[in-house]
């Protein structure tokens, strides 16, 4: 990945086709999305999209401007590390037989992860944290054998009083 990581939070109208229009903007311009999460907000009329990408500054500014032009987009905020809280959810199935199980449990405890399924030959572990934490956990358990993994993508909110509120737009 080249460039700096940018994370945008977009408040959008919750209706069919919005996700397609946003992702289509990236496709048409040849931009890549690192992760994209979408869910309904506290108000069912709106959804929040969290879009993570790597890019140079000029391209990131252009992407934001293009997103702001979409009719279904109410507001956009850049989630900077100091001004926001971001998290990612990971489920990872690790090979863990009787000989290696205690080492995997120890690492799981260190990272404050949860063991959610155990079988004789593997374990499924759930971890929530910032991207640095999730990537570090994946790297320390990699030697045991990662059988499967799924990551939710980044979700985030601005710290403090900054609120993307459609009634104020």
Coordinates of N, CA and C in Angstrom, one line a residue:
X1 N 0.8 -1.2 0.0 CA 0.0 0.0 0.0 C 0.9 1.2 0.0
X2 N 0.5 2.2 -0.9 CA 1.3 3.4 -0.9 C 0.5 4.5 -0.3
X3 N 1.2 5.5 0.1 CA 0.5 6.7 0.7 C 0.2 6.6 2.1
X4 N -0.5 7.5 2.6 CA -0.9 7.6 4.0 C -2.3 7.0 4.2
X5 N -2.7 6.5 5.3 CA -4.0 5.9 5.5 C -5.0 7.1 5.9
X6 N -6.1 7.1 5.2 CA -7.1 8.1 5.4 C -8.4 7.3 5.8
X7 N -9.1 7.8 6.8 CA -10.4 7.2 7.2 C -11.5 8.2 7.2
X8 N -12.5 8.0 6.4 CA -13.6 8.9 6.3 C -14.9 8.3 6.9
X9 N -15.6 9.1 7.6 CA -16.9 8.7 8.1 C -18.0 9.5 7.3
X10 N -18.8 8.8 6.6 CA -19.8 9.4 5.8 C -21.2 9.1 6.4
X11 N -22.0 10.2 6.7 CA -23.4 10.0 7.1 C -24.2 10.1 5.8
X12 N -24.9 9.0 5.5 CA -25.7 8.9 4.2 C -27.1 8.6 4.5
X13 N -27.9 8.8 3.5 CA -29.3 8.5 3.6 C -29.4 6.9 3.5
X14 N -30.3 6.3 4.4 CA -30.4 4.9 4.4 C -31.5 4.5 3.4
X15 N -31.0 4.3 2.2 CA -31.9 3.8 1.1 C -31.2 3.0 0.1
X16 N -31.9 2.2 -0.7 CA -31.3 1.3 -1.6 C -30.4 2.1 -2.6
X17 N -29.3 1.5 -3.0 CA -28.4 2.0 -4.0 C -27.3 2.9 -3.5
X18 N -27.4 3.4 -2.2 CA -26.3 4.3 -1.7 C -25.0 3.6 -1.7
X19 N -24.9 2.4 -1.2 CA -23.6 1.7 -1.2 C -23.0 1.6 -2.6
X20 N -23.9 1.2 -3.5 CA -23.4 1.1 -4.9 C -22.9 2.4 -5.5
X21 N -23.6 3.5 -5.2 CA -23.1 4.8 -5.7 C -21.8 5.2 -5.1
X22 N -21.6 4.9 -3.8 CA -20.3 5.3 -3.2 C -19.2 4.4 -3.7
X23 N -19.4 3.1 -3.7 CA -18.4 2.2 -4.2 C -18.1 2.4 -5.7
X24 N -19.1 2.7 -6.4 CA -19.0 3.0 -7.8 C -18.1 4.2 -8.1
X25 N -18.2 5.2 -7.2 CA -17.3 6.4 -7.3 C -15.8 6.0 -7.3
X26 N -15.5 5.1 -6.4 CA -14.1 4.6 -6.3 C -13.7 3.7 -7.5
X27 N -14.6 2.9 -8.0 CA -14.4 2.1 -9.1 C -14.1 2.9 -10.4
X28 N -15.0 3.8 -10.6 CA -14.9 4.7 -11.9 C -13.6 5.4 -11.9
X29 N -13.1 5.8 -10.8 CA -11.9 6.6 -10.7 C -10.6 5.8 -10.5
X30 N -10.8 4.5 -10.3 CA -9.6 3.6 -10.1 C -9.0 3.7 -8.8
X31 N -9.8 4.1 -7.8 CA -9.3 4.2 -6.4 C -9.6 2.8 -5.7
X32 N -8.7 2.5 -4.7 CA -9.0 1.2 -4.0 C -9.4 1.5 -2.6
X33 N -10.4 0.8 -2.1 CA -10.9 0.9 -0.7 C -10.2 -0.2 0.1
X34 N -9.5 0.2 1.2 CA -8.9 -0.8 2.1 C -10.0 -1.5 2.9
X35 N -11.0 -0.8 3.4 CA -12.1 -1.4 4.1 C -13.3 -0.4 4.1
X36 N -14.5 -1.0 4.1 CA -15.7 -0.2 4.1 C -16.7 -0.9 5.0
X37 N -17.2 -0.2 6.0 CA -18.2 -0.7 6.8 C -19.4 0.2 6.8
X38 N -20.6 -0.4 6.8 CA -21.8 0.4 6.7 C -22.9 -0.2 7.7
X39 N -23.5 0.7 8.4 CA -24.6 0.2 9.3 C -25.6 1.4 9.6
X40 N -26.8 1.0 9.9 CA -27.8 2.0 10.3 C -27.3 2.7 11.5
X41 N -27.6 4.0 11.7 CA -27.3 4.8 12.8 C -28.4 4.8 13.9
X42 N -28.2 5.6 14.9 CA -29.3 5.7 15.9 C -30.6 6.2 15.3
X43 N -30.6 6.8 14.2 CA -31.8 7.2 13.4 C -31.9 6.3 12.2
X44 N -32.9 5.5 12.1 CA -33.0 4.5 11.0 C -33.1 5.2 9.6
X45 N -33.2 6.5 9.5 CA -33.3 7.2 8.2 C -31.9 7.3 7.6
X46 N -30.8 7.1 8.5 CA -29.5 7.3 8.1 C -28.6 6.1 8.3
X47 N -27.5 6.0 7.6 CA -26.5 5.0 7.8 C -25.2 5.7 7.9
X48 N -24.2 5.1 8.5 CA -22.9 5.6 8.6 C -21.9 4.7 7.9
X49 N -21.2 5.2 7.0 CA -20.1 4.5 6.2 C -18.8 4.9 6.8
X50 N -17.9 3.9 7.1 CA -16.6 4.2 7.4 C -15.7 3.7 6.3
X51 N -15.0 4.5 5.6 CA -14.2 4.2 4.4 C -12.7 4.4 4.8
X52 N -11.9 3.3 4.6 CA -10.5 3.4 4.9 C -9.8 3.2 3.6
X53 N -8.7 4.0 3.3 CA -8.0 3.9 2.1 C -6.5 4.4 2.3
X54 N -5.6 4.0 1.4 CA -4.3 4.5 1.4 C -4.2 5.4 0.2
X55 N -3.6 6.6 0.3 CA -3.6 7.5 -0.8 C -2.6 8.6 -0.5
X56 N -2.2 9.4 -1.5 CA -1.5 10.6 -1.3 C -2.5 11.7 -0.9
X57 N -2.1 12.8 -0.4 CA -3.0 13.8 0.1 C -3.9 14.4 -1.0
X58 N -3.4 14.7 -2.1 CA -4.2 15.2 -3.2 C -5.3 14.3 -3.6
X59 N -5.0 13.0 -3.7 CA -6.0 12.1 -4.1 C -7.1 12.0 -3.0
X60 N -6.7 11.9 -1.7 CA -7.6 11.8 -0.6 C -8.6 13.0 -0.6
X61 N -8.0 14.2 -0.9 CA -8.9 15.4 -0.9 C -9.9 15.3 -2.1
X62 N -9.4 14.8 -3.2 CA -10.3 14.7 -4.4 C -11.4 13.6 -4.1
X63 N -11.0 12.5 -3.4 CA -12.0 11.5 -3.1 C -13.1 12.1 -2.2
X64 N -12.6 12.9 -1.2 CA -13.6 13.5 -0.2 C -14.5 14.5 -1.0
X65 N -14.0 15.3 -1.8 CA -14.8 16.2 -2.6 C -15.8 15.5 -3.5
X66 N -15.4 14.4 -4.1 CA -16.3 13.6 -4.9 C -17.4 13.0 -4.1
X67 N -17.1 12.5 -2.9 CA -18.1 11.9 -2.0 C -19.1 12.9 -1.6
X68 N -18.6 14.1 -1.3 CA -19.5 15.2 -0.8 C -20.5 15.6 -1.9
X69 N -20.2 15.4 -3.2 CA -21.1 15.7 -4.3 C -22.2 14.7 -4.5
X70 N -22.1 13.5 -3.9 CA -23.1 12.5 -4.1 C -24.4 12.9 -3.4
X71 N -25.5 12.8 -4.0 CA -26.8 13.3 -3.5 C -27.2 12.6 -2.2
X72 N -26.8 11.4 -1.9 CA -27.2 10.7 -0.7 C -26.3 10.9 0.5
X73 N -25.2 11.6 0.2 CA -24.2 11.9 1.3 C -24.6 13.1 2.0
X74 N -24.9 13.0 3.3 CA -25.3 14.1 4.2 C -24.1 14.9 4.6
X75 N -23.1 14.2 5.1 CA -21.8 14.9 5.6 C -20.7 13.9 5.6
X76 N -19.5 14.4 5.6 CA -18.2 13.6 5.6 C -17.3 14.2 6.6
X77 N -16.7 13.3 7.4 CA -15.7 13.7 8.4 C -14.5 12.8 8.2
X78 N -13.3 13.4 8.3 CA -12.1 12.6 8.3 C -11.8 12.2 9.7
X79 N -11.6 10.9 9.9 CA -11.3 10.4 11.3 C -9.8 10.3 11.4
X80 N -9.2 11.4 12.0 CA -7.8 11.4 12.3 C -7.5 10.7 13.6
X81 N -6.3 10.1 13.7 CA -6.0 9.3 14.9 C -6.2 10.1 16.2
X82 N -5.8 11.3 16.3 CA -5.9 12.1 17.5 C -7.3 12.6 17.8
X83 N -8.2 12.7 16.8 CA -9.5 13.2 17.0 C -10.6 12.2 16.9
X84 N -10.3 10.9 16.9 CA -11.3 9.9 16.7 C -11.0 8.6 17.4
X85 N -12.0 7.8 17.5 CA -11.8 6.4 18.0 C -12.2 5.5 16.9
X86 N -11.3 4.6 16.5 CA -11.6 3.6 15.5 C -11.3 2.2 16.0
X87 N -12.1 1.2 15.6 CA -11.9 -0.1 16.0 C -12.2 -1.1 14.8
X88 N -11.7 -2.3 15.0 CA -11.9 -3.3 14.0 C -12.2 -4.6 14.8
X89 N -13.0 -5.4 14.2 CA -13.4 -6.7 14.8 C -12.8 -7.8 14.0
X90 N -12.2 -8.8 14.6 CA -11.5 -9.9 13.9 C -12.0 -11.2 14.5
X91 N -12.3 -12.2 13.7 CA -12.5 -13.6 14.1 C -11.4 -14.3 13.4
X92 N -10.7 -15.2 14.1 CA -9.6 -15.9 13.6 C -9.5 -17.3 14.1
X93 N -9.5 -18.3 13.2 CA -9.4 -19.7 13.6 C -7.9 -20.1 13.5
X94 N -7.4 -20.6 14.6 CA -6.0 -20.9 14.8 C -5.9 -22.4 15.1
X95 N -4.9 -23.0 14.4 CA -4.6 -24.4 14.8 C -4.1 -24.4 16.2
X96 N -4.7 -25.2 17.1 CA -4.3 -25.3 18.5 C -4.6 -26.7 19.0
X97 N -3.6 -27.5 18.9 CA -3.8 -28.9 19.5 C -3.4 -28.8 21.0
X98 N -3.5 -30.0 21.6 CA -3.2 -30.0 23.1 C -1.8 -29.4 23.4
X99 N -0.8 -29.6 22.6 CA 0.5 -29.1 22.9 C 0.6 -27.6 22.8
X100 N -0.1 -27.0 21.9 CA 0.0 -25.5 21.7 C -1.1 -24.7 22.4
X101 N -2.1 -25.3 22.9 CA -3.3 -24.6 23.4 C -3.0 -23.6 24.4
X102 N -2.1 -23.9 25.4 CA -1.9 -23.0 26.5 C -1.1 -21.8 26.0
X103 N -0.3 -21.9 25.0 CA 0.4 -20.7 24.5 C -0.6 -19.8 23.8
X104 N -1.5 -20.4 23.0 CA -2.5 -19.6 22.3 C -3.4 -18.9 23.4
X105 N -3.8 -19.6 24.4 CA -4.6 -19.0 25.5 C -3.9 -17.8 26.1
X106 N -2.6 -18.0 26.4 CA -1.8 -16.9 27.0 C -1.7 -15.7 26.1
X107 N -1.5 -15.9 24.8 CA -1.5 -14.7 23.9 C -2.9 -14.1 23.8
X108 N -3.9 -14.9 23.8 CA -5.3 -14.4 23.8 C -5.5 -13.5 25.0
X109 N -5.1 -13.9 26.1 CA -5.2 -13.1 27.4 C -4.5 -11.8 27.3
X110 N -3.2 -11.9 26.8 CA -2.4 -10.7 26.7 C -3.1 -9.6 25.8
X111 N -3.7 -10.1 24.7 CA -4.4 -9.1 23.8 C -5.8 -8.8 24.2
X112 N -6.3 -9.3 25.3 CA -7.6 -9.2 25.8 C -8.7 -9.6 24.8
X113 N -8.3 -10.7 24.1 CA -9.2 -11.3 23.1 C -10.1 -12.3 23.8
X114 N -11.1 -12.9 23.1 CA -12.0 -13.9 23.7 C -11.9 -15.1 22.8
X115 N -11.8 -16.3 23.5 CA -11.9 -17.6 22.8 C -13.4 -17.9 22.7
X116 N -13.9 -18.0 21.5 CA -15.4 -18.2 21.4 C -15.7 -19.6 20.9
X117 N -14.8 -20.4 20.5 CA -15.0 -21.8 20.1 C -13.7 -22.6 20.2
X118 N -13.9 -23.8 20.7 CA -12.7 -24.7 20.9 C -13.1 -26.0 20.3
X119 N -12.2 -26.6 19.5 CA -12.4 -28.0 19.1 C -11.0 -28.7 19.4
X120 N -11.0 -30.0 19.2 CA -9.7 -30.7 19.5 C -8.5 -30.2 18.7
X121 N -8.7 -29.6 17.5 CA -7.5 -29.2 16.7 C -7.4 -27.7 16.5
X122 N -8.4 -26.9 16.9 CA -8.3 -25.5 16.6 C -9.2 -24.7 17.6
X123 N -9.0 -23.4 17.5 CA -9.7 -22.4 18.4 C -10.2 -21.2 17.5
X124 N -11.3 -20.7 17.8 CA -11.7 -19.4 17.1 C -11.6 -18.3 18.2
X125 N -10.9 -17.3 17.8 CA -10.7 -16.2 18.8 C -11.3 -14.9 18.2
X126 N -11.9 -14.1 19.1 CA -12.5 -12.9 18.7 C -11.7 -11.7 19.3
X127 N -11.4 -10.7 18.5 CA -10.6 -9.6 19.0 C -11.1 -8.3 18.4
X128 N -11.2 -7.3 19.3 CA -11.6 -6.0 18.9 C -10.6 -5.0 19.3
X129 N -10.2 -4.1 18.4 CA -9.2 -3.1 18.8 C -8.9 -2.3 17.6
X130 N -7.9 -1.4 17.7 CA -7.5 -0.6 16.6 C -6.7 -1.5 15.6
X131 N -6.4 -1.0 14.4 CA -5.8 -1.8 13.4 C -4.4 -2.3 13.8
X132 N -3.7 -1.5 14.6 CA -2.3 -1.9 15.0 C -2.4 -3.1 15.9
X133 N -3.4 -3.1 16.8 CA -3.6 -4.2 17.7 C -4.0 -5.5 17.0
X134 N -4.9 -5.4 16.1 CA -5.4 -6.6 15.4 C -4.3 -7.1 14.5
X135 N -3.5 -6.3 13.8 CA -2.4 -6.8 13.0 C -1.3 -7.4 13.9
X136 N -1.1 -6.8 15.0 CA 0.0 -7.4 15.9 C -0.5 -8.8 16.4
X137 N -1.8 -9.0 16.7 CA -2.3 -10.3 17.2 C -2.1 -11.3 16.1
X138 N -2.5 -10.9 14.9 CA -2.4 -11.8 13.7 C -1.0 -12.3 13.6
X139 N 0.0 -11.4 13.7 CA 1.4 -11.8 13.5 C 1.9 -12.7 14.6
X140 N 1.5 -12.5 15.8 CA 2.0 -13.3 16.9 C 1.4 -14.7 16.9
X141 N 0.2 -14.9 16.3 CA -0.4 -16.2 16.3 C -0.2 -16.9 14.9
X142 N 0.4 -16.2 14.0 CA 0.7 -16.8 12.7 C 1.5 -18.1 12.8
X143 N 2.5 -18.2 13.6 CA 3.3 -19.4 13.7 C 2.5 -20.6 14.1
X144 N 1.4 -20.5 14.8 CA 0.6 -21.6 15.2 C -0.2 -22.2 14.0
X145 N -0.4 -21.3 13.0 CA -1.2 -21.7 11.8 C -2.6 -21.1 11.8
X146 N -2.7 -20.1 11.0 CA -4.0 -19.4 10.8 C -4.8 -20.2 9.8
X147 N -5.9 -20.8 10.2 CA -6.7 -21.6 9.3 C -7.7 -20.8 8.5
X148 N -8.3 -19.8 9.2 CA -9.2 -18.8 8.6 C -9.3 -17.6 9.4
X149 N -9.6 -16.5 8.7 CA -9.7 -15.2 9.4 C -10.7 -14.3 8.6
X150 N -11.4 -13.5 9.4 CA -12.2 -12.5 8.8 C -12.1 -11.2 9.6
X151 N -12.1 -10.1 8.9 CA -11.9 -8.8 9.6 C -13.1 -7.9 9.2
X152 N -13.7 -7.2 10.1 CA -14.9 -6.4 9.8 C -14.6 -5.1 9.0
X153 N -13.4 -4.7 9.1 CA -13.1 -3.3 8.5 C -13.2 -2.3 9.7
X154 N -12.8 -1.2 9.4 CA -12.7 -0.1 10.5 C -14.1 0.5 10.6
X155 N -14.4 0.7 11.9 CA -15.6 1.6 12.3 C -15.0 2.7 13.2
X156 N -15.6 3.8 13.1 CA -15.1 4.9 14.0 C -16.0 6.1 14.2
X157 N -15.7 6.8 15.2 CA -16.5 8.1 15.5 C -15.5 9.1 15.9
X158 N -15.9 10.4 15.7 CA -15.1 11.5 16.1 C -15.2 11.6 17.7
X159 N -14.1 12.0 18.3 CA -14.1 12.3 19.7 C -14.8 13.6 20.0
X160 N -15.2 13.7 21.3 CA -15.8 15.0 21.7 C -17.1 15.4 21.2
X161 N -17.3 16.7 20.9 CA -18.6 17.2 20.6 C -18.8 17.3 19.1
X162 N -17.8 16.9 18.2 CA -18.1 16.9 16.8 C -19.1 15.8 16.5
X163 N -20.3 16.2 15.9 CA -21.3 15.3 15.6 C -21.8 15.6 14.2
X164 N -21.8 14.5 13.4 CA -22.4 14.5 12.1 C -23.9 14.4 12.3
X165 N -24.6 15.5 12.3 CA -26.0 15.5 12.6 C -26.8 16.1 11.4
X166 N -27.7 15.3 10.8 CA -28.4 15.7 9.6 C -29.3 16.9 9.9
X167 N -29.8 17.1 11.1 CA -30.6 18.2 11.4 C -29.9 19.6 11.4
X168 N -28.5 19.5 11.5 CA -27.7 20.7 11.5 C -27.0 21.0 10.1
X169 N -27.3 20.1 9.2 CA -26.7 20.3 7.8 C -27.5 21.1 7.0

